[in-house]
Amino acid sequence: MATKKSTGEFSFFNDVCQFFDHAAQFTNHDRGLLDQIKACNSVYRFRFPIRRANGKLEVIDAWRVEHSHHKSPTKGGIRYSDMVNEDEVMALAALMTYKCAIVNVPFGGAKGGICINPRDYSVPELETITRRYTVELVKKNFIGPAIDVPAPDYGTGEREMSWIADTYLTMNPGQLDALGSVTGKPLSLSGIDGRKAATGRGVAIAIRECVDVAEDMKSLGLTPGIEGKRIIVQGLGNVGYNTAKVLVEYGAVIVGVCEYDGALYNPDGLDVDAILEHRRNTGSVLGYRKASKEFTVPSEGLEQDCDILVPAALENQLTEENIRKIKAKIIAEGANGPTTPKAEEIFTQSGGIIIPDMYCNAGGVTVSYFEWLKNLSHVAFGRMDKRYEETANLNIVNMVEAVTGVTLTSEQRSVIVKGASELELVNSGLEDTMIRSYHEIRKIKMANPNIDTLRTAAFVGSIDKIATSYQNMGIWP
């Protein structure tokens, strides 16, 4: 049975609190208010039995943590992993609170976890576990469109979110907004276009914004701009894969890929689609012929030459033991908590930049917010005004052609006239959010020479916003 890690061992939640305490010294809030912001408000730990396909009973350990209720509902993914424990879920819930504040999404932070390895269970067994977990949340009022809204995380996806939505609907007949009880659903179940790729796309936008600041790149000895930047990605799951794909669209070069079964490197670039196809055919990333180097110890792949490292797997990947071996000058945290406080201190003191997880991977919750709004409004984005926009744009084009005597080609007309699809609107909202948030964080850092990192600046900004919410609400009773 997974339990909270004992004293002296790695504690993810303690790391988050350590980052919080460091940033809190740059704010002017009452100590009691800071303690309220930092603490997890509700921690629900429970166990339930399932009957395996062989007829035997097995007891499953699970958690749901609601970290902050300064905004409602709370929001956070559900993780399926045999390494899940209470400490981890508490830490991830806390990060969700700060993450939502940073990108101005009006949710409190939450997180869930089930201590299983999904590979060890059949699809019917996973469905049973997911539905039973949802029932337990419903019984304790830990789920609902105005209460707590889960989403996918490590080990879960659209399939599990569909089971959760259906279970919630079944137990809440007639509730008009029931589909808003969970996000990350497939499009056929009122999901939103672009949600699956949103976290990775957000990571890519965050990297692009960072490297576009000439002043910061000069201090690293890099040229500004994403074009030609050499990148190593750890993890080719949903986040890592989509990060890599969008970065290539921007002109970057993926020189390294690290997975749980090994790592690949080629200074001339790697094709992530071809690597995934190779793994589907062989069961491993190893043996991919177009890699100039391969490593049976995956962590060695992190230590190869590159400009930017994107850890997009699990927490505690960059520690005091290996951070000095990292050759990247920028670390973009696609995963939650991949860098320990001591490792960050060493890396940043040597001149490196870390784009912190609580901002860098916030694309997922941003688009989950859009999905939640879609579920509450019961209409897809763009459905009401797409044709109106196209007609209005067509009238403008016709008028311009009549006045100027210039006739546009059919291709030019289609580009100008076209109304925005849901995917285009979602990606536009995501991009605007990530751009604004990065420069807000950087502005906080530049305004105070004592603020040492972007993470500290991000915490300062989020603490201020959350504190303002609590102060405006007051304490009652």
PDB file of C-alpha atoms in Angstrom, residues 3-263:
ATOM      1  CA  THR A   3       1.661   5.823   1.939  1.00  0.00           C
ATOM      2  CA  LYS A   4       3.024   9.269   2.489  1.00  0.00           C
ATOM      3  CA  LYS A   5       6.782   9.229   2.374  1.00  0.00           C
ATOM      4  CA  SER A   6       8.467   9.147   5.730  1.00  0.00           C
ATOM      5  CA  THR A   7      10.607  11.889   7.177  1.00  0.00           C
ATOM      6  CA  GLY A   8      14.026  12.032   5.569  1.00  0.00           C
ATOM      7  CA  GLU A   9      12.813  10.761   2.203  1.00  0.00           C
ATOM      8  CA  PHE A  10      11.871  12.863  -0.813  1.00  0.00           C
ATOM      9  CA  SER A  11       8.636  14.764  -0.185  1.00  0.00           C
ATOM     10  CA  PHE A  12       7.114  16.431  -3.227  1.00  0.00           C
ATOM     11  CA  PHE A  13       4.694  18.448  -1.085  1.00  0.00           C
ATOM     12  CA  ASN A  14       7.530  19.707   1.117  1.00  0.00           C
ATOM     13  CA  ASP A  15       9.370  20.829  -2.015  1.00  0.00           C
ATOM     14  CA  VAL A  16       6.316  22.810  -3.149  1.00  0.00           C
ATOM     15  CA  CYS A  17       6.018  24.355   0.334  1.00  0.00           C
ATOM     16  CA  GLN A  18       9.721  25.214   0.272  1.00  0.00           C
ATOM     17  CA  PHE A  19       9.289  27.070  -3.018  1.00  0.00           C
ATOM     18  CA  PHE A  20       6.201  28.787  -1.544  1.00  0.00           C
ATOM     19  CA  ASP A  21       7.985  29.906   1.628  1.00  0.00           C
ATOM     20  CA  HIS A  22      10.897  31.277  -0.379  1.00  0.00           C
ATOM     21  CA  ALA A  23       8.563  33.368  -2.531  1.00  0.00           C
ATOM     22  CA  ALA A  24       6.346  34.461   0.385  1.00  0.00           C
ATOM     23  CA  GLN A  25       9.150  36.620   1.789  1.00  0.00           C
ATOM     24  CA  PHE A  26       8.711  38.908  -1.229  1.00  0.00           C
ATOM     25  CA  THR A  27       5.046  39.526  -0.398  1.00  0.00           C
ATOM     26  CA  ASN A  28       3.431  41.611   2.361  1.00  0.00           C
ATOM     27  CA  HIS A  29       0.704  39.268   3.526  1.00  0.00           C
ATOM     28  CA  ASP A  30      -0.160  38.214   7.068  1.00  0.00           C
ATOM     29  CA  ARG A  31       1.502  34.968   8.186  1.00  0.00           C
ATOM     30  CA  GLY A  32      -1.844  33.387   8.988  1.00  0.00           C
ATOM     31  CA  LEU A  33      -3.157  34.169   5.498  1.00  0.00           C
ATOM     32  CA  LEU A  34      -0.030  32.659   3.957  1.00  0.00           C
ATOM     33  CA  ASP A  35      -0.511  29.523   6.041  1.00  0.00           C
ATOM     34  CA  GLN A  36      -4.105  29.264   4.801  1.00  0.00           C
ATOM     35  CA  ILE A  37      -2.989  29.582   1.171  1.00  0.00           C
ATOM     36  CA  LYS A  38      -0.260  26.970   1.593  1.00  0.00           C
ATOM     37  CA  ALA A  39      -2.308  24.304   3.402  1.00  0.00           C
ATOM     38  CA  CYS A  40      -4.442  21.629   1.735  1.00  0.00           C
ATOM     39  CA  ASN A  41      -8.048  22.339   2.744  1.00  0.00           C
ATOM     40  CA  SER A  42      -9.447  18.829   2.221  1.00  0.00           C
ATOM     41  CA  VAL A  43      -7.649  15.496   1.913  1.00  0.00           C
ATOM     42  CA  TYR A  44      -9.891  12.516   1.152  1.00  0.00           C
ATOM     43  CA  ARG A  45      -8.156   9.150   1.352  1.00  0.00           C
ATOM     44  CA  PHE A  46     -10.239   6.047   0.741  1.00  0.00           C
ATOM     45  CA  ARG A  47     -10.059   2.357  -0.155  1.00  0.00           C
ATOM     46  CA  PHE A  48     -12.492   0.234  -2.110  1.00  0.00           C
ATOM     47  CA  PRO A  49     -12.595  -3.400  -3.268  1.00  0.00           C
ATOM     48  CA  ILE A  50     -12.904  -4.665  -6.826  1.00  0.00           C
ATOM     49  CA  ARG A  51     -13.338  -8.174  -8.149  1.00  0.00           C
ATOM     50  CA  ARG A  52     -10.608  -9.119 -10.619  1.00  0.00           C
ATOM     51  CA  ALA A  53     -11.259 -11.180 -13.744  1.00  0.00           C
ATOM     52  CA  ASN A  54      -9.890 -14.252 -11.897  1.00  0.00           C
ATOM     53  CA  GLY A  55     -12.592 -13.836  -9.252  1.00  0.00           C
ATOM     54  CA  LYS A  56     -10.280 -12.621  -6.494  1.00  0.00           C
ATOM     55  CA  LEU A  57     -10.922  -9.417  -4.540  1.00  0.00           C
ATOM     56  CA  GLU A  58      -8.372  -6.619  -4.545  1.00  0.00           C
ATOM     57  CA  VAL A  59      -8.393  -3.472  -2.411  1.00  0.00           C
ATOM     58  CA  ILE A  60      -7.555  -0.231  -4.221  1.00  0.00           C
ATOM     59  CA  ASP A  61      -6.063   2.853  -2.541  1.00  0.00           C
ATOM     60  CA  ALA A  62      -7.206   6.238  -3.834  1.00  0.00           C
ATOM     61  CA  TRP A  63      -7.145   9.939  -3.000  1.00  0.00           C
ATOM     62  CA  ARG A  64      -8.782  13.239  -3.888  1.00  0.00           C
ATOM     63  CA  VAL A  65      -7.279  16.436  -2.494  1.00  0.00           C
ATOM     64  CA  GLU A  66      -8.849  19.888  -2.692  1.00  0.00           C
ATOM     65  CA  HIS A  67      -6.070  22.312  -1.900  1.00  0.00           C
ATOM     66  CA  SER A  68      -7.800  25.697  -2.075  1.00  0.00           C
ATOM     67  CA  HIS A  69     -11.399  26.913  -2.150  1.00  0.00           C
ATOM     68  CA  HIS A  70     -10.643  30.582  -2.820  1.00  0.00           C
ATOM     69  CA  LYS A  71     -12.299  29.932  -6.196  1.00  0.00           C
ATOM     70  CA  SER A  72     -14.970  27.389  -7.093  1.00  0.00           C
ATOM     71  CA  PRO A  73     -14.962  24.791  -8.447  1.00  0.00           C
ATOM     72  CA  THR A  74     -11.633  23.217  -7.649  1.00  0.00           C
ATOM     73  CA  LYS A  75      -9.844  21.641 -10.618  1.00  0.00           C
ATOM     74  CA  GLY A  76      -7.221  18.980 -11.145  1.00  0.00           C
ATOM     75  CA  GLY A  77      -6.395  15.730 -12.910  1.00  0.00           C
ATOM     76  CA  ILE A  78      -6.613  12.121 -11.783  1.00  0.00           C
ATOM     77  CA  ARG A  79      -3.393  10.102 -11.919  1.00  0.00           C
ATOM     78  CA  TYR A  80      -3.215   6.306 -12.266  1.00  0.00           C
ATOM     79  CA  SER A  81       0.173   5.067 -11.101  1.00  0.00           C
ATOM     80  CA  ASP A  82       1.486   2.453  -8.684  1.00  0.00           C
ATOM     81  CA  MET A  83       3.765   5.200  -7.331  1.00  0.00           C
ATOM     82  CA  VAL A  84       0.868   7.483  -6.326  1.00  0.00           C
ATOM     83  CA  ASN A  85       0.800   8.434  -2.644  1.00  0.00           C
ATOM     84  CA  GLU A  86      -0.850  11.063  -0.472  1.00  0.00           C
ATOM     85  CA  ASP A  87       2.177  13.346  -0.447  1.00  0.00           C
ATOM     86  CA  GLU A  88       2.294  13.423  -4.239  1.00  0.00           C
ATOM     87  CA  VAL A  89      -1.423  14.135  -4.627  1.00  0.00           C
ATOM     88  CA  MET A  90      -1.229  16.957  -2.072  1.00  0.00           C
ATOM     89  CA  ALA A  91       1.717  18.500  -3.923  1.00  0.00           C
ATOM     90  CA  LEU A  92       0.004  18.279  -7.294  1.00  0.00           C
ATOM     91  CA  ALA A  93      -3.175  19.826  -5.862  1.00  0.00           C
ATOM     92  CA  ALA A  94      -1.152  22.728  -4.457  1.00  0.00           C
ATOM     93  CA  LEU A  95       0.557  23.281  -7.794  1.00  0.00           C
ATOM     94  CA  MET A  96      -2.863  23.368  -9.463  1.00  0.00           C
ATOM     95  CA  THR A  97      -3.935  26.220  -7.170  1.00  0.00           C
ATOM     96  CA  TYR A  98      -0.894  28.306  -8.058  1.00  0.00           C
ATOM     97  CA  LYS A  99      -1.073  27.290 -11.721  1.00  0.00           C
ATOM     98  CA  CYS A 100      -4.674  28.448 -12.107  1.00  0.00           C
ATOM     99  CA  ALA A 101      -3.835  31.776 -10.453  1.00  0.00           C
ATOM    100  CA  ILE A 102      -0.847  32.348 -12.732  1.00  0.00           C
ATOM    101  CA  VAL A 103      -2.867  31.928 -15.932  1.00  0.00           C
ATOM    102  CA  ASN A 104      -5.948  33.689 -14.486  1.00  0.00           C
ATOM    103  CA  VAL A 105      -8.225  30.646 -14.639  1.00  0.00           C
ATOM    104  CA  PRO A 106     -10.918  30.958 -11.935  1.00  0.00           C
ATOM    105  CA  PHE A 107     -10.479  27.573 -10.258  1.00  0.00           C
ATOM    106  CA  GLY A 108      -9.123  26.380  -6.954  1.00  0.00           C
ATOM    107  CA  GLY A 109      -6.563  23.595  -7.080  1.00  0.00           C
ATOM    108  CA  ALA A 110      -7.288  19.877  -6.660  1.00  0.00           C
ATOM    109  CA  LYS A 111      -5.823  16.516  -7.664  1.00  0.00           C
ATOM    110  CA  GLY A 112      -6.700  12.838  -7.558  1.00  0.00           C
ATOM    111  CA  GLY A 113      -4.794   9.595  -7.643  1.00  0.00           C
ATOM    112  CA  ILE A 114      -5.416   5.848  -7.761  1.00  0.00           C
ATOM    113  CA  CYS A 115      -2.560   3.551  -6.775  1.00  0.00           C
ATOM    114  CA  ILE A 116      -2.548   1.119  -9.702  1.00  0.00           C
ATOM    115  CA  ASN A 117      -0.411   0.387 -12.725  1.00  0.00           C
ATOM    116  CA  PRO A 118      -2.944   0.554 -15.598  1.00  0.00           C
ATOM    117  CA  ARG A 119      -0.910  -1.978 -17.588  1.00  0.00           C
ATOM    118  CA  ASP A 120      -1.746  -4.623 -14.991  1.00  0.00           C
ATOM    119  CA  TYR A 121      -5.513  -4.362 -15.532  1.00  0.00           C
ATOM    120  CA  SER A 122      -7.883  -5.214 -18.357  1.00  0.00           C
ATOM    121  CA  VAL A 123     -10.094  -2.519 -19.871  1.00  0.00           C
ATOM    122  CA  PRO A 124     -13.212  -3.819 -18.060  1.00  0.00           C
ATOM    123  CA  GLU A 125     -11.276  -3.792 -14.769  1.00  0.00           C
ATOM    124  CA  LEU A 126     -10.077  -0.224 -15.381  1.00  0.00           C
ATOM    125  CA  GLU A 127     -13.653   0.795 -16.094  1.00  0.00           C
ATOM    126  CA  THR A 128     -14.809  -0.770 -12.830  1.00  0.00           C
ATOM    127  CA  ILE A 129     -12.063   1.016 -10.879  1.00  0.00           C
ATOM    128  CA  THR A 130     -12.806   4.366 -12.534  1.00  0.00           C
ATOM    129  CA  ARG A 131     -16.555   4.155 -11.998  1.00  0.00           C
ATOM    130  CA  ARG A 132     -16.170   3.033  -8.371  1.00  0.00           C
ATOM    131  CA  TYR A 133     -13.727   5.896  -7.742  1.00  0.00           C
ATOM    132  CA  THR A 134     -16.283   8.325  -9.187  1.00  0.00           C
ATOM    133  CA  VAL A 135     -19.058   6.909  -7.000  1.00  0.00           C
ATOM    134  CA  GLU A 136     -16.885   7.429  -3.922  1.00  0.00           C
ATOM    135  CA  LEU A 137     -16.325  11.067  -4.933  1.00  0.00           C
ATOM    136  CA  VAL A 138     -20.053  11.592  -5.512  1.00  0.00           C
ATOM    137  CA  LYS A 139     -20.888  10.109  -2.087  1.00  0.00           C
ATOM    138  CA  LYS A 140     -18.598  12.616  -0.347  1.00  0.00           C
ATOM    139  CA  ASN A 141     -19.505  15.607  -2.583  1.00  0.00           C
ATOM    140  CA  PHE A 142     -15.989  15.709  -4.073  1.00  0.00           C
ATOM    141  CA  ILE A 143     -17.098  16.045  -7.687  1.00  0.00           C
ATOM    142  CA  GLY A 144     -19.504  18.292  -9.609  1.00  0.00           C
ATOM    143  CA  PRO A 145     -19.465  21.149 -12.146  1.00  0.00           C
ATOM    144  CA  ALA A 146     -19.630  23.715  -9.319  1.00  0.00           C
ATOM    145  CA  ILE A 147     -17.667  21.672  -6.752  1.00  0.00           C
ATOM    146  CA  ASP A 148     -14.634  19.807  -8.101  1.00  0.00           C
ATOM    147  CA  VAL A 149     -13.883  19.035 -11.758  1.00  0.00           C
ATOM    148  CA  PRO A 150     -11.379  16.247 -12.560  1.00  0.00           C
ATOM    149  CA  ALA A 151      -9.356  15.926 -15.776  1.00  0.00           C
ATOM    150  CA  PRO A 152      -6.808  13.518 -17.302  1.00  0.00           C
ATOM    151  CA  ASP A 153      -3.324  13.157 -15.862  1.00  0.00           C
ATOM    152  CA  TYR A 154      -0.558  10.554 -15.972  1.00  0.00           C
ATOM    153  CA  GLY A 155      -2.093   7.175 -16.809  1.00  0.00           C
ATOM    154  CA  THR A 156      -5.535   8.496 -17.769  1.00  0.00           C
ATOM    155  CA  GLY A 157      -7.129  10.020 -20.851  1.00  0.00           C
ATOM    156  CA  GLU A 158     -10.369  10.581 -22.745  1.00  0.00           C
ATOM    157  CA  ARG A 159     -11.578   7.031 -22.082  1.00  0.00           C
ATOM    158  CA  GLU A 160     -11.411   7.379 -18.310  1.00  0.00           C
ATOM    159  CA  MET A 161     -12.993  10.835 -18.428  1.00  0.00           C
ATOM    160  CA  SER A 162     -15.889   9.368 -20.429  1.00  0.00           C
ATOM    161  CA  TRP A 163     -16.473   6.738 -17.731  1.00  0.00           C
ATOM    162  CA  ILE A 164     -16.394   9.431 -15.054  1.00  0.00           C
ATOM    163  CA  ALA A 165     -18.849  11.624 -16.967  1.00  0.00           C
ATOM    164  CA  ASP A 166     -21.252   8.744 -17.564  1.00  0.00           C
ATOM    165  CA  THR A 167     -21.116   7.662 -13.922  1.00  0.00           C
ATOM    166  CA  TYR A 168     -21.753  11.201 -12.701  1.00  0.00           C
ATOM    167  CA  LEU A 169     -24.644  11.606 -15.164  1.00  0.00           C
ATOM    168  CA  THR A 170     -26.170   8.331 -13.994  1.00  0.00           C
ATOM    169  CA  MET A 171     -26.004   9.374 -10.343  1.00  0.00           C
ATOM    170  CA  ASN A 172     -27.313  12.891 -11.033  1.00  0.00           C
ATOM    171  CA  PRO A 173     -30.287  12.466 -13.379  1.00  0.00           C
ATOM    172  CA  GLY A 174     -31.673  15.702 -14.730  1.00  0.00           C
ATOM    173  CA  GLN A 175     -28.687  17.854 -13.754  1.00  0.00           C
ATOM    174  CA  LEU A 176     -28.426  20.232 -16.702  1.00  0.00           C
ATOM    175  CA  ASP A 177     -24.698  20.953 -16.387  1.00  0.00           C
ATOM    176  CA  ALA A 178     -23.622  17.418 -15.452  1.00  0.00           C
ATOM    177  CA  LEU A 179     -21.111  17.120 -18.324  1.00  0.00           C
ATOM    178  CA  GLY A 180     -19.219  20.028 -16.778  1.00  0.00           C
ATOM    179  CA  SER A 181     -18.277  17.687 -13.919  1.00  0.00           C
ATOM    180  CA  VAL A 182     -15.152  16.532 -15.784  1.00  0.00           C
ATOM    181  CA  THR A 183     -12.972  17.833 -18.621  1.00  0.00           C
ATOM    182  CA  GLY A 184     -10.674  16.127 -21.100  1.00  0.00           C
ATOM    183  CA  LYS A 185     -13.644  14.271 -22.580  1.00  0.00           C
ATOM    184  CA  PRO A 186     -13.758  13.169 -26.238  1.00  0.00           C
ATOM    185  CA  LEU A 187     -15.472  15.509 -28.702  1.00  0.00           C
ATOM    186  CA  SER A 188     -18.378  13.087 -29.007  1.00  0.00           C
ATOM    187  CA  LEU A 189     -19.119  13.606 -25.307  1.00  0.00           C
ATOM    188  CA  SER A 190     -18.996  17.424 -25.326  1.00  0.00           C
ATOM    189  CA  GLY A 191     -15.232  17.669 -25.089  1.00  0.00           C
ATOM    190  CA  ILE A 192     -13.401  20.500 -26.826  1.00  0.00           C
ATOM    191  CA  ASP A 193     -11.200  20.499 -29.908  1.00  0.00           C
ATOM    192  CA  GLY A 194      -7.533  20.986 -29.004  1.00  0.00           C
ATOM    193  CA  ARG A 195      -7.703  19.760 -25.392  1.00  0.00           C
ATOM    194  CA  LYS A 196      -5.542  16.672 -25.920  1.00  0.00           C
ATOM    195  CA  ALA A 197      -2.631  18.644 -27.367  1.00  0.00           C
ATOM    196  CA  ALA A 198      -3.135  21.699 -25.146  1.00  0.00           C
ATOM    197  CA  THR A 199      -0.537  21.005 -22.446  1.00  0.00           C
ATOM    198  CA  GLY A 200       2.210  20.238 -24.961  1.00  0.00           C
ATOM    199  CA  ARG A 201       1.274  23.206 -27.138  1.00  0.00           C
ATOM    200  CA  GLY A 202       1.384  25.421 -24.053  1.00  0.00           C
ATOM    201  CA  VAL A 203       4.877  24.155 -23.171  1.00  0.00           C
ATOM    202  CA  ALA A 204       6.061  24.952 -26.702  1.00  0.00           C
ATOM    203  CA  ILE A 205       4.590  28.482 -26.545  1.00  0.00           C
ATOM    204  CA  ALA A 206       6.249  29.040 -23.148  1.00  0.00           C
ATOM    205  CA  ILE A 207       9.633  28.035 -24.596  1.00  0.00           C
ATOM    206  CA  ARG A 208       9.130  30.263 -27.615  1.00  0.00           C
ATOM    207  CA  GLU A 209       8.295  33.267 -25.430  1.00  0.00           C
ATOM    208  CA  CYS A 210      11.336  32.651 -23.236  1.00  0.00           C
ATOM    209  CA  VAL A 211      13.832  32.426 -26.085  1.00  0.00           C
ATOM    210  CA  ASP A 212      12.347  35.460 -27.843  1.00  0.00           C
ATOM    211  CA  VAL A 213      13.652  37.780 -25.101  1.00  0.00           C
ATOM    212  CA  ALA A 214      16.998  38.930 -26.535  1.00  0.00           C
ATOM    213  CA  GLU A 215      18.294  40.259 -23.205  1.00  0.00           C
ATOM    214  CA  ASP A 216      17.820  36.924 -21.461  1.00  0.00           C
ATOM    215  CA  MET A 217      19.273  34.893 -24.326  1.00  0.00           C
ATOM    216  CA  LYS A 218      22.361  37.108 -24.441  1.00  0.00           C
ATOM    217  CA  SER A 219      23.166  36.204 -20.834  1.00  0.00           C
ATOM    218  CA  LEU A 220      22.974  32.513 -21.803  1.00  0.00           C
ATOM    219  CA  GLY A 221      25.118  32.926 -24.900  1.00  0.00           C
ATOM    220  CA  LEU A 222      22.199  32.015 -27.174  1.00  0.00           C
ATOM    221  CA  THR A 223      20.720  33.872 -30.106  1.00  0.00           C
ATOM    222  CA  PRO A 224      17.095  34.999 -29.643  1.00  0.00           C
ATOM    223  CA  GLY A 225      14.337  33.033 -31.368  1.00  0.00           C
ATOM    224  CA  ILE A 226      13.260  29.407 -31.443  1.00  0.00           C
ATOM    225  CA  GLU A 227      14.624  28.686 -34.932  1.00  0.00           C
ATOM    226  CA  GLY A 228      17.354  26.043 -34.784  1.00  0.00           C
ATOM    227  CA  LYS A 229      17.303  25.565 -31.006  1.00  0.00           C
ATOM    228  CA  ARG A 230      18.385  22.037 -30.061  1.00  0.00           C
ATOM    229  CA  ILE A 231      15.943  20.331 -27.707  1.00  0.00           C
ATOM    230  CA  ILE A 232      15.874  17.112 -25.671  1.00  0.00           C
ATOM    231  CA  VAL A 233      12.449  15.861 -24.571  1.00  0.00           C
ATOM    232  CA  GLN A 234      11.994  13.428 -21.705  1.00  0.00           C
ATOM    233  CA  GLY A 235       8.783  11.466 -22.143  1.00  0.00           C
ATOM    234  CA  LEU A 236       6.894  10.859 -25.379  1.00  0.00           C
ATOM    235  CA  GLY A 237       3.466  10.705 -23.791  1.00  0.00           C
ATOM    236  CA  ASN A 238       0.763  13.209 -24.569  1.00  0.00           C
ATOM    237  CA  VAL A 239       2.689  16.223 -23.214  1.00  0.00           C
ATOM    238  CA  GLY A 240       6.152  15.394 -24.524  1.00  0.00           C
ATOM    239  CA  TYR A 241       4.940  14.324 -27.954  1.00  0.00           C
ATOM    240  CA  ASN A 242       2.820  17.420 -28.579  1.00  0.00           C
ATOM    241  CA  THR A 243       5.537  19.694 -27.213  1.00  0.00           C
ATOM    242  CA  ALA A 244       8.012  18.192 -29.664  1.00  0.00           C
ATOM    243  CA  LYS A 245       5.617  18.434 -32.613  1.00  0.00           C
ATOM    244  CA  VAL A 246       4.789  22.110 -32.036  1.00  0.00           C
ATOM    245  CA  LEU A 247       8.448  23.018 -31.412  1.00  0.00           C
ATOM    246  CA  VAL A 248       9.375  21.466 -34.758  1.00  0.00           C
ATOM    247  CA  GLU A 249       6.614  23.563 -36.374  1.00  0.00           C
ATOM    248  CA  TYR A 250       8.282  26.606 -34.806  1.00  0.00           C
ATOM    249  CA  GLY A 251      11.640  25.632 -36.325  1.00  0.00           C
ATOM    250  CA  ALA A 252      13.369  23.922 -33.401  1.00  0.00           C
ATOM    251  CA  VAL A 253      15.285  20.631 -33.711  1.00  0.00           C
ATOM    252  CA  ILE A 254      14.560  17.619 -31.485  1.00  0.00           C
ATOM    253  CA  VAL A 255      18.031  16.153 -30.875  1.00  0.00           C
ATOM    254  CA  GLY A 256      17.173  13.807 -28.003  1.00  0.00           C
ATOM    255  CA  VAL A 257      14.318  11.663 -26.710  1.00  0.00           C
ATOM    256  CA  CYS A 258      14.263   9.929 -23.321  1.00  0.00           C
ATOM    257  CA  GLU A 259      11.742   7.226 -22.431  1.00  0.00           C
ATOM    258  CA  TYR A 260      11.414   4.758 -19.544  1.00  0.00           C
ATOM    259  CA  ASP A 261      13.076   1.995 -21.608  1.00  0.00           C
ATOM    260  CA  GLY A 262      16.001   4.026 -22.975  1.00  0.00           C
ATOM    261  CA  ALA A 263      17.111   7.236 -24.660  1.00  0.00           C
TER     262      ALA A 263
END
